[in-house]
CSV table of C-alpha atoms in Angstrom, one decimal:
chain,number,residue,atom,x,y,z
K,1,MET,CA,0.1,-0.1,-0.3
K,2,ALA,CA,1.4,3.4,-0.8
K,3,LEU,CA,1.2,5.7,2.0
K,4,LYS,CA,2.6,9.5,2.2
K,5,LEU,CA,3.3,11.3,5.1
K,6,VAL,CA,1.8,14.6,6.2
K,7,SER,CA,1.8,17.0,8.9
K,8,GLN,CA,-1.6,17.1,10.8
K,9,LYS,CA,-2.4,20.6,9.6
K,10,ASP,CA,-2.6,19.0,5.9
K,11,CYS,CA,-5.1,16.6,7.5
K,12,ALA,CA,-8.8,16.9,8.1
K,13,LEU,CA,-9.9,16.8,11.7
K,14,ASN,CA,-12.6,14.3,11.2
K,15,ARG,CA,-10.0,12.4,9.8
K,16,LEU,CA,-7.9,12.2,12.7
K,17,VAL,CA,-10.9,11.5,15.1
K,18,TYR,CA,-12.0,8.9,13.1
K,19,PHE,CA,-8.8,7.1,13.0
K,20,LEU,CA,-8.5,8.1,17.1
K,21,ASP,CA,-11.8,6.1,17.3
K,22,ARG,CA,-11.0,3.3,15.7
K,23,PHE,CA,-7.3,2.7,16.8
K,24,GLY,CA,-6.0,5.4,19.0
K,25,ALA,CA,-8.7,6.5,22.1
K,26,HIS,CA,-9.9,3.1,22.8
K,27,PRO,CA,-7.8,2.3,25.6
K,28,TYR,CA,-7.0,6.4,26.6
K,29,LEU,CA,-7.9,7.2,30.3
K,30,LEU,CA,-11.2,9.4,29.6
K,31,ASP,CA,-12.7,7.0,27.6
K,32,SER,CA,-12.1,3.9,29.5
K,33,VAL,CA,-12.7,5.5,33.0
K,34,PHE,CA,-15.6,8.0,32.2
K,35,HIS,CA,-16.6,6.0,29.1
K,36,TRP,CA,-16.8,9.3,27.3
K,37,PRO,CA,-17.5,9.4,23.5
K,38,GLY,CA,-15.9,12.8,22.9
K,39,ALA,CA,-12.7,11.4,23.9
K,40,SER,CA,-11.4,11.0,20.3
K,41,LYS,CA,-12.4,14.6,19.5
K,42,TYR,CA,-10.7,15.8,22.7
K,43,LEU,CA,-7.3,14.2,22.2
K,44,ALA,CA,-8.3,14.8,18.4
K,45,GLY,CA,-8.0,18.2,19.7
K,46,LEU,CA,-5.0,18.1,21.9
K,47,ILE,CA,-3.0,16.9,19.3
K,48,ASP,CA,-3.9,19.2,16.7
K,49,ASP,CA,-2.7,21.5,19.0
K,50,TYR,CA,0.7,20.3,19.6
K,51,LYS,CA,3.5,22.0,19.3
K,52,GLY,CA,5.9,19.5,18.3
K,53,ARG,CA,5.6,17.8,15.3
K,54,VAL,CA,3.3,15.5,14.3
K,55,ILE,CA,3.2,13.3,11.1
K,56,LEU,CA,0.6,11.0,9.7
K,57,ALA,CA,0.5,8.0,7.1
K,58,VAL,CA,-2.2,8.6,5.2
K,59,GLY,CA,-3.0,5.8,2.4
K,60,GLU,CA,-3.9,6.8,-1.2
K,61,ASN,CA,-8.0,7.0,0.0
K,62,GLY,CA,-7.0,9.3,2.4
K,63,ASP,CA,-7.6,7.2,5.5
K,64,ILE,CA,-5.0,7.5,8.5
K,65,SER,CA,-3.2,4.5,8.9
K,66,GLY,CA,-0.9,5.7,11.9
K,67,LEU,CA,0.5,8.8,13.6
K,68,ILE,CA,3.3,10.0,15.9
K,69,ALA,CA,4.1,13.0,17.6
K,70,PHE,CA,7.4,13.6,18.8
K,71,GLN,CA,9.3,17.4,20.3
K,72,ASN,CA,12.6,18.5,21.8
K,73,ARG,CA,12.1,18.8,25.9
K,74,LYS,CA,13.7,22.1,27.0
K,75,TRP,CA,13.3,21.2,30.5
K,76,ASP,CA,15.0,17.4,30.3
K,77,SER,CA,17.0,19.3,28.0
K,78,ASP,CA,18.7,21.6,30.0
K,79,PHE,CA,18.5,19.2,33.4
K,80,TRP,CA,20.6,16.5,31.6
K,81,GLY,CA,22.6,18.8,29.5
K,82,TRP,CA,21.9,17.7,26.4
K,83,PRO,CA,19.5,17.7,23.7
K,84,VAL,CA,16.6,15.3,25.1
K,85,GLY,CA,13.4,14.1,22.4
K,86,THR,CA,10.2,12.6,23.9
K,87,ILE,CA,7.7,10.8,21.9
K,88,ASP,CA,4.6,11.8,23.2
K,89,TYR,CA,1.7,9.9,20.7
K,90,PHE,CA,2.2,6.7,18.6
K,91,TYR,CA,-0.9,5.0,17.1
K,92,VAL,CA,-0.7,2.7,13.9
K,93,VAL,CA,-4.2,0.5,12.0
K,94,ASP,CA,-4.4,-2.9,12.7
K,95,GLY,CA,-2.5,-5.5,10.1
K,96,ALA,CA,0.1,-5.2,7.6
K,97,VAL,CA,-0.8,-1.7,6.9
K,98,GLY,CA,0.3,-1.0,10.5
K,99,GLU,CA,3.2,-2.5,10.5
K,100,GLU,CA,4.3,-1.2,7.4
K,101,THR,CA,3.2,2.7,9.4
K,102,ALA,CA,5.0,1.7,12.3
K,103,GLY,CA,8.0,1.2,10.9
K,104,ILE,CA,8.2,4.3,8.7
K,105,LEU,CA,7.4,6.4,11.5
K,106,ALA,CA,9.5,5.0,14.4
K,107,LYS,CA,12.2,5.7,11.5
K,108,GLU,CA,10.9,9.3,11.1
K,109,VAL,CA,11.7,9.9,14.6
K,110,GLY,CA,15.1,8.2,14.2
K,111,ASP,CA,15.8,10.0,11.3
K,112,TRP,CA,14.8,13.8,13.4
K,113,ALA,CA,16.7,12.7,16.3
K,114,GLU,CA,20.2,11.9,14.1
K,115,ASP,CA,19.0,15.4,12.1
K,116,ARG,CA,18.5,17.5,15.4
K,117,ARG,CA,21.7,16.1,17.3
K,118,ILE,CA,19.1,14.8,20.0
K,119,ARG,CA,21.0,12.7,22.1
K,120,PHE,CA,18.7,10.8,24.2
K,121,VAL,CA,15.0,10.5,23.2
K,122,SER,CA,12.3,8.6,25.2
K,123,GLY,CA,8.5,7.4,24.5
K,124,LYS,CA,5.8,6.2,26.3
K,125,VAL,CA,3.6,4.0,24.1
K,126,TYR,CA,0.7,1.5,24.8
K,127,PRO,CA,1.4,-1.9,24.4
K,128,ASN,CA,1.4,-3.1,21.1
K,129,ALA,CA,4.0,-5.4,19.3
K,130,LYS,CA,3.8,-3.6,15.6
K,131,ILE,CA,5.4,-0.3,18.0
K,132,SER,CA,7.1,-1.9,20.2
K,133,LYS,CA,9.1,-3.9,17.2
K,134,ALA,CA,9.2,-0.3,14.5
K,135,LEU,CA,11.1,1.2,17.7
K,136,GLU,CA,13.5,-1.6,18.4
K,137,ASP,CA,14.4,-2.0,15.3
K,138,ASN,CA,15.2,1.9,14.8
K,139,GLU,CA,17.9,1.5,17.9
K,140,PHE,CA,15.1,2.1,20.7
K,141,TYR,CA,15.1,-0.6,23.5
K,142,LYS,CA,12.1,-1.4,26.2
K,143,VAL,CA,13.4,-0.4,29.5
K,144,ILE,CA,10.1,-0.5,32.0
K,145,ASP,CA,6.5,-1.0,31.9
K,146,GLU,CA,4.4,1.5,33.9
K,147,PHE,CA,0.7,1.2,35.0
K,148,ARG,CA,-1.8,4.1,34.5
K,149,LEU,CA,-4.4,3.5,37.8
K,150,SER,CA,-7.7,5.8,38.2
K,151,LYS,CA,-10.2,6.3,40.2
K,152,LYS,CA,-13.6,8.1,40.7
K,153,LEU,CA,-13.2,10.2,44.1
K,154,THR,CA,-16.4,10.9,46.2
K,155,ASP,CA,-17.0,12.5,49.4
K,156,TRP,CA,-16.3,9.0,50.9
K,157,ASP,CA,-12.6,9.4,49.8
K,158,LEU,CA,-12.8,12.6,52.2
K,159,MET,CA,-11.1,11.4,55.9
K,160,LYS,CA,-14.0,11.8,58.5
K,161,GLU,CA,-11.5,12.6,60.9
K,162,PRO,CA,-8.8,15.3,60.1
K,163,ASP,CA,-5.1,13.9,60.5
K,164,LYS,CA,-2.7,16.0,62.0
K,165,ARG,CA,-0.2,14.2,60.0
K,166,ILE,CA,-1.4,15.0,56.8
K,167,ARG,CA,-0.8,19.1,55.8
K,168,TYR,CA,-0.2,21.2,52.8
K,169,PHE,CA,3.6,22.0,52.0
K,170,GLN,CA,5.4,25.3,54.1
K,171,PRO,CA,8.2,26.9,52.6
K,172,ASN,CA,10.3,25.7,55.6
K,173,ASP,CA,9.5,22.4,54.7
K,174,LEU,CA,12.1,22.5,51.6
K,175,ASP,CA,15.2,21.4,53.2
K,176,ASP,CA,13.7,18.2,54.7
K,177,LEU,CA,11.7,17.2,51.3
K,178,LEU,CA,14.4,17.4,49.2
K,179,ARG,CA,16.6,15.2,52.0
K,180,ILE,CA,13.5,12.7,51.3
K,181,ALA,CA,13.5,12.9,47.6
K,182,GLU,CA,17.9,12.2,47.5
K,183,LYS,CA,17.0,9.1,50.1
K,184,ALA,CA,14.2,7.6,48.3
K,185,PRO,CA,14.7,4.6,46.4
K,186,TRP,CA,13.1,5.6,43.2
K,187,ALA,CA,11.4,2.8,41.1
K,188,ALA,CA,11.7,5.2,37.4
K,189,ARG,CA,12.8,4.5,34.4
K,190,PHE,CA,16.0,5.9,34.4
K,191,HIS,CA,16.9,3.7,37.1
K,192,SER,CA,16.3,0.7,34.9
K,193,ASP,CA,18.4,2.1,32.4
K,194,SER,CA,22.1,1.8,32.8
K,195,HIS,CA,22.8,5.0,30.9
K,196,PHE,CA,22.1,6.8,33.6
K,197,LYS,CA,24.1,6.8,36.9
K,198,LYS,CA,21.8,6.3,39.7
K,199,GLU,CA,23.2,9.4,41.6
K,200,ARG,CA,22.2,11.7,38.4
K,201,ALA,CA,19.0,9.8,38.1
K,202,ASP,CA,18.3,10.3,41.8
K,203,SER,CA,18.7,14.1,41.3
K,204,PHE,CA,16.3,14.1,38.6
K,205,TYR,CA,13.4,14.0,40.8
K,206,VAL,CA,15.1,15.7,43.4
K,207,SER,CA,15.2,18.7,40.7
K,208,TRP,CA,11.4,17.8,39.8
K,209,LEU,CA,10.6,18.4,43.6
K,210,ARG,CA,12.4,22.3,43.3
K,211,ASN,CA,10.2,22.5,39.6
K,212,ALA,CA,7.1,21.8,41.7
K,213,VAL,CA,7.5,24.5,44.1
K,214,GLY,CA,8.0,27.2,41.6
K,215,ARG,CA,4.8,25.7,39.8
K,216,SER,CA,1.2,27.8,40.2
K,217,ASP,CA,-0.4,24.7,39.3
K,218,ALA,CA,1.4,22.4,41.6
K,219,LYS,CA,0.2,21.1,44.6
K,220,ILE,CA,2.3,19.1,47.7
K,221,THR,CA,0.9,17.2,50.6
K,222,VAL,CA,2.9,17.0,53.5
K,223,LEU,CA,3.0,13.9,56.1
K,224,GLU,CA,4.9,14.5,59.4
K,225,ASP,CA,5.8,12.0,62.0
K,226,ASP,CA,7.5,13.2,65.0
K,227,GLY,CA,6.9,16.6,64.0
K,228,ARG,CA,9.2,16.7,60.5
K,229,PRO,CA,8.3,16.0,57.1
K,230,ALA,CA,8.4,12.5,56.4
K,231,GLY,CA,6.8,11.8,53.1
K,232,PHE,CA,5.1,14.2,50.0
K,233,VAL,CA,2.7,13.7,46.8
K,234,VAL,CA,3.2,16.3,44.5
K,235,TRP,CA,-0.2,16.4,42.4
K,236,SER,CA,-1.9,18.8,40.0
K,237,CYS,CA,-5.3,19.1,38.1
K,238,LYS,CA,-6.9,20.4,35.3
K,239,ARG,CA,-10.3,20.6,33.8
K,240,ILE,CA,-11.9,18.3,30.2
K,241,PRO,CA,-14.7,19.3,28.5
K,242,THR,CA,-16.6,17.2,30.5
K,243,GLY,CA,-16.3,19.7,33.3
K,244,ASP,CA,-14.8,17.4,35.3
K,245,LEU,CA,-11.4,18.4,37.4
K,246,VAL,CA,-8.6,15.5,36.7
K,247,GLY,CA,-6.0,14.8,39.6
K,248,ASP,CA,-2.7,13.8,38.5
K,249,GLN,CA,-0.4,12.2,41.4
K,250,GLU,CA,2.9,13.0,39.7
K,251,LEU,CA,5.6,12.7,42.7
K,252,VAL,CA,5.4,10.6,45.7
K,253,ALA,CA,8.6,9.9,47.6
K,254,ILE,CA,8.5,8.5,51.5
K,255,ASP,CA,11.8,8.9,54.3
K,256,PRO,CA,13.1,5.2,54.2
K,257,VAL,CA,13.2,5.2,58.1
K,258,ILE,CA,9.4,5.3,58.3
K,259,ARG,CA,8.9,2.0,55.6
K,260,GLY,CA,6.9,-0.4,57.2
K,261,ARG,CA,4.7,1.0,59.6
K,262,GLY,CA,1.6,1.9,57.6
K,263,LEU,CA,2.2,5.8,56.7
K,264,GLY,CA,2.5,5.3,53.1
K,265,LYS,CA,-0.9,4.5,53.1
K,266,ILE,CA,-1.7,7.4,55.3
K,267,LEU,CA,0.4,9.7,52.7
K,268,TYR,CA,-1.7,8.3,49.7
K,269,ARG,CA,-4.9,8.4,51.6
K,270,GLY,CA,-4.0,12.4,52.8
K,271,ALA,CA,-3.6,13.6,49.1
K,272,LEU,CA,-6.6,11.7,48.3
K,273,SER,CA,-8.4,13.4,50.7
K,274,GLU,CA,-7.0,16.9,49.7
K,275,MET,CA,-7.8,16.5,46.1
K,276,ARG,CA,-11.1,16.2,47.1
K,277,ARG,CA,-11.6,19.1,49.4
K,278,ALA,CA,-9.9,21.0,45.8
K,279,ASP,CA,-13.2,19.4,44.1
K,280,VAL,CA,-10.9,16.6,41.7
K,281,ASP,CA,-13.6,14.2,40.3
K,282,LEU,CA,-11.0,12.1,39.2
K,283,VAL,CA,-7.7,10.7,40.3
K,284,GLU,CA,-4.8,9.5,38.2
K,285,THR,CA,-0.9,8.1,38.7
K,286,VAL,CA,1.4,6.2,36.7
K,287,ILE,CA,3.5,3.6,38.5
K,288,ALA,CA,6.3,1.3,37.6
K,289,ALA,CA,5.2,-1.9,37.0
K,290,GLU,CA,7.7,-3.2,39.3
K,291,ASN,CA,7.3,-1.4,42.3
K,292,ALA,CA,4.6,-4.0,43.9
K,293,PRO,CA,4.2,-2.1,47.1
K,294,ALA,CA,2.9,1.3,45.7
K,295,LEU,CA,0.5,-0.8,43.3
K,296,HIS,CA,-0.8,-2.5,46.3
K,297,ILE,CA,-1.0,0.8,48.5
K,298,GLN,CA,-3.0,2.4,45.4
K,299,LYS,CA,-5.1,-0.7,44.7
K,300,LYS,CA,-6.1,-0.9,48.7
K,301,LEU,CA,-7.0,2.9,48.1
K,302,GLY,CA,-9.5,1.8,44.8
K,303,LEU,CA,-7.0,2.6,42.3
K,304,GLU,CA,-7.5,0.9,39.2
K,305,PRO,CA,-5.0,-0.3,36.0
K,306,ASN,CA,-6.6,1.2,33.4
K,307,TYR,CA,-3.5,-0.1,31.4
K,308,LYS,CA,0.5,-0.5,30.8
K,309,ILE,CA,2.3,1.5,29.4
K,310,SER,CA,5.3,0.6,27.8
K,311,VAL,CA,8.7,2.6,28.0
K,312,PHE,CA,11.5,3.0,25.3
K,313,HIS,CA,15.1,5.0,25.0
K,314,ARG,CA,17.0,5.3,23.1
K,315,PHE,CA,20.5,7.2,22.8
K,316,ASN,CA,22.6,8.8,19.7
C-alpha cells in the first residue's frame, strides 16, 4: 500500500477523530474511565494543537494508517545538559498496513533525532507488538513497563477526622523534602537504564520537586512524623471538556526510615482527601510495574489499573 507522510495541519480534523476513535483513543484514560464518547475528539484536539512535530501516514484513499508526535523537551534538556526528545503519541492501525506504518514512523523519529543531534529520545507507548518491533528496529530499547491507575473520587474519600500528620506544604519544609527525595528508593525508568548513573537519576526527581515548588498549578501534600516531614505527594489538576476536574499524582516519596509502619497508606489517603477537598473528580497516577508496594497501596485505596504503558529509550 502506497503511503504518504503529512503533518496534522494537512489532514482534516474529522479524519483524525475517525482514526483515533477506531485505533487510538479507546485505551485513553478519559474514554475508559468516564466512558466519554467525546474522548477521541478531545485527543484529536490535543494533537492538533501539539507544539512539536506530528506526522501522519495516509493511504491513497485518504484514510490515516498511523500517527506519531514528538518534540524536543527544554526542561529535560536543560537538566541533563544535552538535547532530549520525547515521543508523546504513537498509534497505528491493525494488520500489515499497521506494521509497515509503524516502521516508517519510527524511522522518521530516528532520522529527526540524528539530524537535530538529539542525544536521548524517550517514548511511552501502549503495548503494541508492531510499534515495539518498529522502535527496536530503529535502535530503541524497552526500559520498563508502567501502569496507569485511576479512580473516581467521592466524598467517601474525604478523611472523616482530619489527621494532624497530613498537611499542605510550607516553605520551611523544602530542605526536609529535598532530603527525602535524595534518599528515596526510586523505582523509575531512569533507574532501569544503565546509561544513567543512580546519583544522576536520583537528582532528576529532586529537581522535579524543586520545580514543583515554584509552579502555580502544583500542590504538595506533606506527611509529618514526630514533628518533621516524612513524605510528600506532588499533585496537580486540570479541567477537561466534560467539566470534570482531573488530578494527577506526579511524584511520591516517603522517608525510608519510616517504611513498614503503614504511613505510606496514610500519605496516599491524605493526598486523595486533599484532592477531593479541591473538588477533584478523578485521580490518576503512573506507577512502575515493578513497584509492587506502591501498586498494592493504591489498589487498596481503590485505584485500578486502566492500561499498561511501555517505556522505550534511545541514545544517539
